[in-house]
Structures are given as C-alpha cells and as structure tokens.
PDB file of C-alpha atoms in Angstrom:
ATOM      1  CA  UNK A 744       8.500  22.079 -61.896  1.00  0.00           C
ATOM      2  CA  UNK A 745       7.172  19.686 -58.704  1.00  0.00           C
ATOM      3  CA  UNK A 746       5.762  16.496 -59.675  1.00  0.00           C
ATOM      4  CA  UNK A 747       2.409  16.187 -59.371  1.00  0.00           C
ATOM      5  CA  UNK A 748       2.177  12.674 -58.378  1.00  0.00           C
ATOM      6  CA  UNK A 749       4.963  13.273 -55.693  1.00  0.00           C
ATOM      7  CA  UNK A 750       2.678  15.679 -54.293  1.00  0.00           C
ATOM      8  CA  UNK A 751      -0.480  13.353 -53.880  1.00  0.00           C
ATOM      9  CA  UNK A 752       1.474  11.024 -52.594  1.00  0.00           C
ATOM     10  CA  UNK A 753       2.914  13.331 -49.913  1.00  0.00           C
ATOM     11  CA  UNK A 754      -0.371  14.755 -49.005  1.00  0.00           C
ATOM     12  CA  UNK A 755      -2.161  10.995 -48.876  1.00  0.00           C
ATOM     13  CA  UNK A 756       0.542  10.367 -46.414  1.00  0.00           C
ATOM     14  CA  UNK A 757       0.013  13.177 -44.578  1.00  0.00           C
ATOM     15  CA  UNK A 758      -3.602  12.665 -44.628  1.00  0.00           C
ATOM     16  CA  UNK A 759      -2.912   9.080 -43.573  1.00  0.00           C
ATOM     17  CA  UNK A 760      -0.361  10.459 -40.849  1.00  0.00           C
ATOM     18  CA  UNK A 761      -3.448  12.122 -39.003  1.00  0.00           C
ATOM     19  CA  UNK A 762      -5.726   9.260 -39.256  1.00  0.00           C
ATOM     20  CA  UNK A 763      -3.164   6.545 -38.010  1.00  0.00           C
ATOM     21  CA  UNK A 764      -4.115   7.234 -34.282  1.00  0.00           C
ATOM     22  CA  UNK A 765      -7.860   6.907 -35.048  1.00  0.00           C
ATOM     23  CA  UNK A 766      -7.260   3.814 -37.032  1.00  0.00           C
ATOM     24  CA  UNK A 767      -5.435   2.340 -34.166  1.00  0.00           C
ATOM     25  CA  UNK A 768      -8.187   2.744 -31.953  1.00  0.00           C
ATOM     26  CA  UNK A 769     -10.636   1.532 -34.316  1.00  0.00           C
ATOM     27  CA  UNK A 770     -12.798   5.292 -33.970  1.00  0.00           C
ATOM     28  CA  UNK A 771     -12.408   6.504 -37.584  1.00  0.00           C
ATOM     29  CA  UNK A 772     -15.051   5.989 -40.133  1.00  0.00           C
ATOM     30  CA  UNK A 773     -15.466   3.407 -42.260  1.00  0.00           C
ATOM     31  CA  UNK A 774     -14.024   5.031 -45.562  1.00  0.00           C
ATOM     32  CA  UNK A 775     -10.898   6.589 -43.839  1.00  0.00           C
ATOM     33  CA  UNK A 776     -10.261   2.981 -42.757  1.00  0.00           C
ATOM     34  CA  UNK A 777     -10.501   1.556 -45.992  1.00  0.00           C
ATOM     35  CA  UNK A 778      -8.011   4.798 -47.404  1.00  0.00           C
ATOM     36  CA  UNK A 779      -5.537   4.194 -44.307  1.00  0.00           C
ATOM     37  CA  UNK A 780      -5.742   0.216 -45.472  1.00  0.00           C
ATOM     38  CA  UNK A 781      -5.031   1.022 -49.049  1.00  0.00           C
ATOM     39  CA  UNK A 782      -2.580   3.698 -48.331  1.00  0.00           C
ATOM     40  CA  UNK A 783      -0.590   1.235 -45.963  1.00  0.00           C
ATOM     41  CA  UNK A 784      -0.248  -1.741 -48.499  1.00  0.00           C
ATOM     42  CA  UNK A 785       1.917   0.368 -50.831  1.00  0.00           C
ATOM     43  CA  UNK A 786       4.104   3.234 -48.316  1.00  0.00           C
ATOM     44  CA  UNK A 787       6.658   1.770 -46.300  1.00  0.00           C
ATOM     45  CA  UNK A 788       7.119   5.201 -44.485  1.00  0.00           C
ATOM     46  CA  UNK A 789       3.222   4.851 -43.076  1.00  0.00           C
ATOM     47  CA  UNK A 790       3.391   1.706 -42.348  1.00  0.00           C
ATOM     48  CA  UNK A 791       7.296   2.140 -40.026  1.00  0.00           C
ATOM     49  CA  UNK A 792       5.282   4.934 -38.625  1.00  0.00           C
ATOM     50  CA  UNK A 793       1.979   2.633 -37.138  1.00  0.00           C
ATOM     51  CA  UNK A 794       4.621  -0.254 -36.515  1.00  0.00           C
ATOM     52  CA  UNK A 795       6.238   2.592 -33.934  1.00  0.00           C
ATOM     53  CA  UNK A 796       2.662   3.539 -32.969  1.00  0.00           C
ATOM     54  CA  UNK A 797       1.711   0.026 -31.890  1.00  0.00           C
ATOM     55  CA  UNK A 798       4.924  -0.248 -29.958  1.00  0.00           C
ATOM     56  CA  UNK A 799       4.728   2.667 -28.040  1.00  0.00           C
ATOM     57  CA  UNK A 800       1.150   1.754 -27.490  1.00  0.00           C
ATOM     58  CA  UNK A 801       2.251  -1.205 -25.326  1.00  0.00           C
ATOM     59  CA  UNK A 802       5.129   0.105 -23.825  1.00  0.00           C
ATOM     60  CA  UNK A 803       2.975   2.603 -22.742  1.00  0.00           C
ATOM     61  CA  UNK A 804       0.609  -0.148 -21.387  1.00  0.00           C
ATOM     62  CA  UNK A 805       3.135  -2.451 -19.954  1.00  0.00           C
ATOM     63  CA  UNK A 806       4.472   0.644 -18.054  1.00  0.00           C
ATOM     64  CA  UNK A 807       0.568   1.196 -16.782  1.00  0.00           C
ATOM     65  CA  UNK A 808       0.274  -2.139 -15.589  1.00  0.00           C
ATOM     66  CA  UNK A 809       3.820  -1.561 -14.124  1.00  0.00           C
ATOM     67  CA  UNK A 810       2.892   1.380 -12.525  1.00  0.00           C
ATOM     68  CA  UNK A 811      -0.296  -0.253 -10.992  1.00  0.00           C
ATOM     69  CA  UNK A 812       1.082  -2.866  -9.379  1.00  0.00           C
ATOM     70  CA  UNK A 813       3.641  -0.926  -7.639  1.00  0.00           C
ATOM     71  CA  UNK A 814       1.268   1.731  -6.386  1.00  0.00           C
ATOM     72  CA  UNK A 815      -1.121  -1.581  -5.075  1.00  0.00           C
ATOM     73  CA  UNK A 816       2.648  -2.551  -3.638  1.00  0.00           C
ATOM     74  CA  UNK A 817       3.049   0.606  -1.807  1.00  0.00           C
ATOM     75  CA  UNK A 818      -0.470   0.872  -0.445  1.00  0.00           C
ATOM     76  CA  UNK A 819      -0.086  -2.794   1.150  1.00  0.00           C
ATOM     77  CA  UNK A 820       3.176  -1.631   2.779  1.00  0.00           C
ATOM     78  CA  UNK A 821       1.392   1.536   4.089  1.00  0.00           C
ATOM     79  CA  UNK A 822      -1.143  -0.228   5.060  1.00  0.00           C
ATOM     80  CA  UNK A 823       1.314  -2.849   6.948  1.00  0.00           C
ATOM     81  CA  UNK A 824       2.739  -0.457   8.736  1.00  0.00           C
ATOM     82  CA  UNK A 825       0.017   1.723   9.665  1.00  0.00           C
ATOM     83  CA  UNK A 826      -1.383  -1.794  11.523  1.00  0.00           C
ATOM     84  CA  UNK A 827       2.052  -2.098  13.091  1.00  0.00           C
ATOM     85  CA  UNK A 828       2.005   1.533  13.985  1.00  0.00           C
ATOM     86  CA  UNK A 829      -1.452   1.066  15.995  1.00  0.00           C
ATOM     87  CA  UNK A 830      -0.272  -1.980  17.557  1.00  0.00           C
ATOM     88  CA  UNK A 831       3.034  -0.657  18.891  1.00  0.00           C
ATOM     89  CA  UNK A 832       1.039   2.345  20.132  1.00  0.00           C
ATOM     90  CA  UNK A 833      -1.695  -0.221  22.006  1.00  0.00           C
ATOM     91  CA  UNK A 834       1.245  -2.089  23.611  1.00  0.00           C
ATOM     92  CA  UNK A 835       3.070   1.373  24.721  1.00  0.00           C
ATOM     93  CA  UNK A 836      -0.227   2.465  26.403  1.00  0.00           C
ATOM     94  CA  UNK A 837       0.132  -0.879  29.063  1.00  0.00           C
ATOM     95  CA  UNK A 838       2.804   0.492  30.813  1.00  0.00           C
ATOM     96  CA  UNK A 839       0.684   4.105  31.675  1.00  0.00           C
ATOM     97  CA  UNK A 840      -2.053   2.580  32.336  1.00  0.00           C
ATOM     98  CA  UNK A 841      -0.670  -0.271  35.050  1.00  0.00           C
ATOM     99  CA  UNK A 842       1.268   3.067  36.410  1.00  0.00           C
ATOM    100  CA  UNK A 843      -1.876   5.117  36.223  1.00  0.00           C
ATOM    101  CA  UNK A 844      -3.287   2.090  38.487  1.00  0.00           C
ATOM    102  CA  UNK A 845      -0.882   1.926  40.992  1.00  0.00           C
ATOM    103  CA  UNK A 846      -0.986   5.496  41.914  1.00  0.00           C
ATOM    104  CA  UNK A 847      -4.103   5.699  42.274  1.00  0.00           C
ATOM    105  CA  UNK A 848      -4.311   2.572  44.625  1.00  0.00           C
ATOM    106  CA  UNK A 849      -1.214   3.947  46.805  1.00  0.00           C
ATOM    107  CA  UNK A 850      -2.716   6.982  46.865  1.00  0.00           C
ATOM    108  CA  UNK A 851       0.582   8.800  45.603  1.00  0.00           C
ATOM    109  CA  UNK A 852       0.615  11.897  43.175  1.00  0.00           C
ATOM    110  CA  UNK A 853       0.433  11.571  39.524  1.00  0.00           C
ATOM    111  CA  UNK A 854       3.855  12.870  38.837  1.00  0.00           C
ATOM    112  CA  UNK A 855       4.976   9.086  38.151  1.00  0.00           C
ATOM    113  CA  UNK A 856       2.671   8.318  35.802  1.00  0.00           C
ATOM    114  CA  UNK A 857       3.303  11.841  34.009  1.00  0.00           C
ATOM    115  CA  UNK A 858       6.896  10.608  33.849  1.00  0.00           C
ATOM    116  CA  UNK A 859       6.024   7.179  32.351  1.00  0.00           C
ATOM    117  CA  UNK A 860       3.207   8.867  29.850  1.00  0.00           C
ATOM    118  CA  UNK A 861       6.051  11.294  28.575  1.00  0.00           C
ATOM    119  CA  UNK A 862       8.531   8.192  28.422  1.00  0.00           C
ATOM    120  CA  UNK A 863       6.396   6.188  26.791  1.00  0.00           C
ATOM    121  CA  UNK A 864       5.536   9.321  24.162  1.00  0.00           C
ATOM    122  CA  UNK A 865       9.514   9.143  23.505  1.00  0.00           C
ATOM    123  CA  UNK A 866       9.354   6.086  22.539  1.00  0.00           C
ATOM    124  CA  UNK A 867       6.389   6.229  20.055  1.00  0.00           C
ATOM    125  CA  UNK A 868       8.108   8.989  18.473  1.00  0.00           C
ATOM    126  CA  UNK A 869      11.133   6.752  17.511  1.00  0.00           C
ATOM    127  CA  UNK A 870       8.700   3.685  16.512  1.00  0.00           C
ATOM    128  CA  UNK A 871       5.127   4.958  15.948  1.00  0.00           C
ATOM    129  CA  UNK A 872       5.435   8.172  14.014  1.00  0.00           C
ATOM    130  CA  UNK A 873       7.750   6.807  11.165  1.00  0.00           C
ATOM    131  CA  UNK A 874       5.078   4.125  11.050  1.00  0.00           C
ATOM    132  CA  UNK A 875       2.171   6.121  10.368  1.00  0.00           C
ATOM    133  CA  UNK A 876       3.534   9.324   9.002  1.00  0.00           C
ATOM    134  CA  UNK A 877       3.156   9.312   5.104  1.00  0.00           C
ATOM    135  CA  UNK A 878       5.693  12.830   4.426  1.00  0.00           C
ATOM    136  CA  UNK A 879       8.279  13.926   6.173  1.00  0.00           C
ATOM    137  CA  UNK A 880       8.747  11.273   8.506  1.00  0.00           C
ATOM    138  CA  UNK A 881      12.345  12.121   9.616  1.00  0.00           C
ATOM    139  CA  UNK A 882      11.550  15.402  10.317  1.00  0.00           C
ATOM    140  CA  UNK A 883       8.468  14.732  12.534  1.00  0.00           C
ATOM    141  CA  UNK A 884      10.266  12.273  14.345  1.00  0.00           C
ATOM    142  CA  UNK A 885      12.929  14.649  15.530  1.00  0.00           C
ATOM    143  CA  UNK A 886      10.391  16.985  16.538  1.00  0.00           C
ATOM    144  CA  UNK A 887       7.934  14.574  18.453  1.00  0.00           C
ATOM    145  CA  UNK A 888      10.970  13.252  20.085  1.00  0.00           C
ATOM    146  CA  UNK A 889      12.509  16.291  21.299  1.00  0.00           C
ATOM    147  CA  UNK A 890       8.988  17.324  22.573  1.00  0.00           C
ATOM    148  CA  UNK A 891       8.770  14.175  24.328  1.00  0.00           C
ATOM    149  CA  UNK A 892      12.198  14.677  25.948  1.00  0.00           C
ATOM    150  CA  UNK A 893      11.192  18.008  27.170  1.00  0.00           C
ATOM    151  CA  UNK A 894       7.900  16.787  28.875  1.00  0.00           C
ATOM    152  CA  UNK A 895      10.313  14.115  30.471  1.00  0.00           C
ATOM    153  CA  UNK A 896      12.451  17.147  31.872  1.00  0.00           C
ATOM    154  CA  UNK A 897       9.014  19.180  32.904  1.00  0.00           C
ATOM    155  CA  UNK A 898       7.693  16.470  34.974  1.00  0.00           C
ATOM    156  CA  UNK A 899      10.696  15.116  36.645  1.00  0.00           C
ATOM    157  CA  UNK A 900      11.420  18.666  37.677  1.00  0.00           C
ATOM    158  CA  UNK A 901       8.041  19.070  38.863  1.00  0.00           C
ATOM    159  CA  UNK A 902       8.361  15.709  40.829  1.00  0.00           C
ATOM    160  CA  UNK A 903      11.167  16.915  42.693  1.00  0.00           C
ATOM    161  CA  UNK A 904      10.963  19.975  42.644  1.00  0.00           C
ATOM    162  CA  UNK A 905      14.032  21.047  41.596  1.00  0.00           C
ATOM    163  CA  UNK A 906      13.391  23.990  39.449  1.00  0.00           C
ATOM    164  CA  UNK A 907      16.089  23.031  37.361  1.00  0.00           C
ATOM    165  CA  UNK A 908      13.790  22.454  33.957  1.00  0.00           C
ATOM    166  CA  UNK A 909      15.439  25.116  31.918  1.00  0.00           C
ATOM    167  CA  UNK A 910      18.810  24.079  32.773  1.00  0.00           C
ATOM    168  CA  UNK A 911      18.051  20.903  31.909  1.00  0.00           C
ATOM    169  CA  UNK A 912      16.167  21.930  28.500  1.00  0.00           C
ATOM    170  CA  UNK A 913      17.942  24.545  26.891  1.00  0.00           C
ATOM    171  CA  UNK A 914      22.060  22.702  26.939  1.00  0.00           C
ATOM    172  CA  UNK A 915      19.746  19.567  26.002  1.00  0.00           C
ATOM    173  CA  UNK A 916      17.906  21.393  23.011  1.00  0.00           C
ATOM    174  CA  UNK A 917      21.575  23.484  21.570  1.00  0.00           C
ATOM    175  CA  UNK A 918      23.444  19.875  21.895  1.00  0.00           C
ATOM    176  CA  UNK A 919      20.947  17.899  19.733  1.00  0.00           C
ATOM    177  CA  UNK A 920      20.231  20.978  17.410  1.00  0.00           C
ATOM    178  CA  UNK A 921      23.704  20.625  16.577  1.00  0.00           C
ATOM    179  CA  UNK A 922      23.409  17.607  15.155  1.00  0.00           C
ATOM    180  CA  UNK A 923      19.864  16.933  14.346  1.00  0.00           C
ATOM    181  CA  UNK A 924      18.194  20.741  13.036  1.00  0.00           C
ATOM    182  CA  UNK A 925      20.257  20.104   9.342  1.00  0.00           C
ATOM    183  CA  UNK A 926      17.859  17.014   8.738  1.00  0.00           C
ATOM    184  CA  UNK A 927      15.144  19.205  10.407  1.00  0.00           C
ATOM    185  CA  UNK A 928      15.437  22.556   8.015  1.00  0.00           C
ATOM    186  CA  UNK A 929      15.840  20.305   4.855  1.00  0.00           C
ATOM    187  CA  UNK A 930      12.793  18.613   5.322  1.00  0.00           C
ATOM    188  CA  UNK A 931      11.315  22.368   5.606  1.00  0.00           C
ATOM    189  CA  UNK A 932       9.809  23.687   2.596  1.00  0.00           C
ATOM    190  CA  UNK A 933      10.730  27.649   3.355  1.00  0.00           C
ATOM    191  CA  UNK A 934       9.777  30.443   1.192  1.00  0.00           C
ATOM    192  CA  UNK A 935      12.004  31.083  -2.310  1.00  0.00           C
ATOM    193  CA  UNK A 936      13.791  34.346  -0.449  1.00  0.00           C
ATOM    194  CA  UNK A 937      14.782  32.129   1.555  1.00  0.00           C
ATOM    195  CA  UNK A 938      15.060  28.696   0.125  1.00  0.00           C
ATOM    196  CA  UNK A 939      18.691  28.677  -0.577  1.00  0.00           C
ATOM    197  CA  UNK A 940      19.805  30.157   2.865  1.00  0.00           C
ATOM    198  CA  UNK A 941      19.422  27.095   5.368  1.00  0.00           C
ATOM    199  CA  UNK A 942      22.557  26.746   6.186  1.00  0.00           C
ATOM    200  CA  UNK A 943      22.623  30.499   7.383  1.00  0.00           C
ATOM    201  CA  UNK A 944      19.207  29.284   9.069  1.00  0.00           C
ATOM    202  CA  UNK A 945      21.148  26.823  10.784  1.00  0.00           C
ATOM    203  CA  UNK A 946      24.133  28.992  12.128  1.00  0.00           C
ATOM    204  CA  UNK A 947      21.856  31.239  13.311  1.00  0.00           C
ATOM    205  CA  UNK A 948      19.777  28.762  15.045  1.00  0.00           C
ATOM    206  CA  UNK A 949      22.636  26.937  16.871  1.00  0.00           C
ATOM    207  CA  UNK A 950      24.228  30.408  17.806  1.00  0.00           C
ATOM    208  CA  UNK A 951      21.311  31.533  19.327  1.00  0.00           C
ATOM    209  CA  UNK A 952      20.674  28.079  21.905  1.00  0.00           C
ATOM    210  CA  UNK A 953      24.797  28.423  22.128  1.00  0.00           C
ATOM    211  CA  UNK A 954      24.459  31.983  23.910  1.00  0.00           C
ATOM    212  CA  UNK A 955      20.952  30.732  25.648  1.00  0.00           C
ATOM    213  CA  UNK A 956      22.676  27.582  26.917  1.00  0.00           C
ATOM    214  CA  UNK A 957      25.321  30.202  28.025  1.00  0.00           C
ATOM    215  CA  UNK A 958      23.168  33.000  29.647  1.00  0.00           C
ATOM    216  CA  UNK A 959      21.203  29.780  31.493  1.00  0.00           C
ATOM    217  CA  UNK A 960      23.966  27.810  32.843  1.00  0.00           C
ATOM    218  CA  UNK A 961      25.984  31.286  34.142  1.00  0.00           C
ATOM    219  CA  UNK A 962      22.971  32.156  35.853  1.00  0.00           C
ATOM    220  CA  UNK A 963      22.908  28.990  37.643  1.00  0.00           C
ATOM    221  CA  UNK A 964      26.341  29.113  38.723  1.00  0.00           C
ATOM    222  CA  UNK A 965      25.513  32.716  40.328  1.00  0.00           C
ATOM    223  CA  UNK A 966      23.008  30.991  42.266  1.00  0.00           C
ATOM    224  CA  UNK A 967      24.689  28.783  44.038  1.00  0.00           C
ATOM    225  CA  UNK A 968      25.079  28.805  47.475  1.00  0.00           C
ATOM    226  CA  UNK A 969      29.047  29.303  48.488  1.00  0.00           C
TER     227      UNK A 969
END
C-alpha cells in the first residue's frame, strides 16, 4: 500500500516544480511564493533544481550579452569596410574621368576611355565588391571580374578593329572556368534534384567552353590568309 505522505510530498514537489520558473521571475502570486518558500526550506531535490535554474539563467544571459557584443562587432567591421569600399571606388573613378577629359580635349574617340572604364571595373571587382558584398562575396567577385575582363576584350577589339573578340573571350572564359566555376557552383544554391550533382554541373560546363574554344579557334585558323 503507497504511503500517503510520500505522495503529498511528491505532488508538493511537483506542484513546486511548475511554479519554480514563476518564482524566479518574481510573477507568481503571493501565496504560491510563500508555498515555493516553505516547500524549498525542507526538499533538497527543489531546491538543486532552482540552484540549476538560476545558473542556466545567467549562462543564458552572459551568452546574450556575448552574443550582443559580437553582432555590434560585426556591424562596425561591415560598416568599416563598406566606407573603405566607397572610398576605393571614389579613387578608381579618377583615372576615367582624367581619361574621359583628355579625349574629349584631343578630340579622339571614346574607345580609350571605354578601355580604362572596363579596367578600372576589373579592378573594383577584386577590391570593391568583397568590400561591400554582405553573401556570397567570392562568388560575385568571380563573376564581376570575368564580366569586367570581357568588356576589356569588347572594347579593345572595337578600338582596333580586329574582330577578334570571340577568340579572345571564349579560350579566356574555358581556361578560368577551369579553375574558378568549382568556387562559383558551390556558392550556388541549386534546386534539391539537383543539389548533389555539381560536380556533373561542372564537367559539363567545362566540356562545353572546351569544344566552343575548339569550334572558335579552328575557325580562325580556316580564315587565315595562306
């Protein structure tokens, strides 16, 4: 047969169990305080279990304060080099704008200064967009650089009119996808059908400029004179 008084005592503490939270944050009334008070003077298993309570109550708040300070850490640094981002950008636009200038003063074309502008875009790709991008900052630097590169080939083939911009631009885009579309496709977020294929992404993708770079430079060769 149970014990009677084991089982007031068991359901006191469980009563007490459910009123510990409220009685550390002073919100219970004023009779379940003075029953958690009572109850606590005379069970050592109630009063282990607030001792752990108040523990993980400021671990929990040294942790917040933790936390706080870092994330005020972080937003200094962002903000640090978003500054240094805008600077480096303001310094990059002196060059295009002296050439931008002197063309116009000569009288010459534009092409130079379309030449410097794309230059000058390749270089805020390696400087200013890992500055001021907040995700993903390898991946849109590769891209901003390549298409900086490629405006470079456009307008120097333009300048002299070579006609050589795809010869240029497809060897140049299979030779750096080689080595730079891995860091590219796993900065991707792709669908799950076909999350777990990138590196069948990737052949694919560097087979494909491969016969391009192929089909472009034996088409070249066909066209030269004898």
């Amino acid at each position: 047969m149970n014990n009677p008084i084991t089982q007031s005592t068991d359901e006191t503490c469980n009563i007490v169990q459910d009123l510990l939270p409220l009685y550390y944050d002073d919100v219970c009334s004023p009779s379940s305080k003075r029953l958690v008070e009572k109850h606590l003077k005379t069970c050592e298993k109630c009063q282990n279990t607030y001792n752990e309570l108040k523990n993980d109550s400021i671990d929990s708040m040294i942790k917040k304060e933790a936390d706080s300070v870092l994330k005020q850490h972080e937003k200094k640094e962002k903000t640090a080099a978003y500054k240094t981002g805008v600077i480096i950008a303001g310094l990059l636009l002196i060059p295009i704008l002296i050439t931008f200038i002197v063309c116009l003063s000569n009288g010459d074309g534009l092409n130079t200064f379309a030449v410097v502008t794309a230059s000058m875009l390749l270089v805020a790709a390696m400087t200013v967009v890992p500055l001021m991008a907040q995700q993903k900052k390898l991946t849109k630097c590769i891209i901003c650089g390549v298409f900086a590169l490629l405006l470079i080939f456009f307008f120097v083939d333009r300048m002299y009119s070579s006609n050589e911009f795809m010869l240029w631009s497809v060897p140049t885009i299979f030779g750096l996808s080689i080595i730079l579309f891995p860091f590219v496709i796993r900065g991707i977020e792709l669908p799950p059908v076909l999350s777990d294929k990138k590196a069948l992404i990737t052949m694919l993708w560097d087979t494909l400029w491969l016969f391009l770079t192929i089909i472009e430079v034996c088409g070249h060769t066909t066209m030269l004179p004898e």
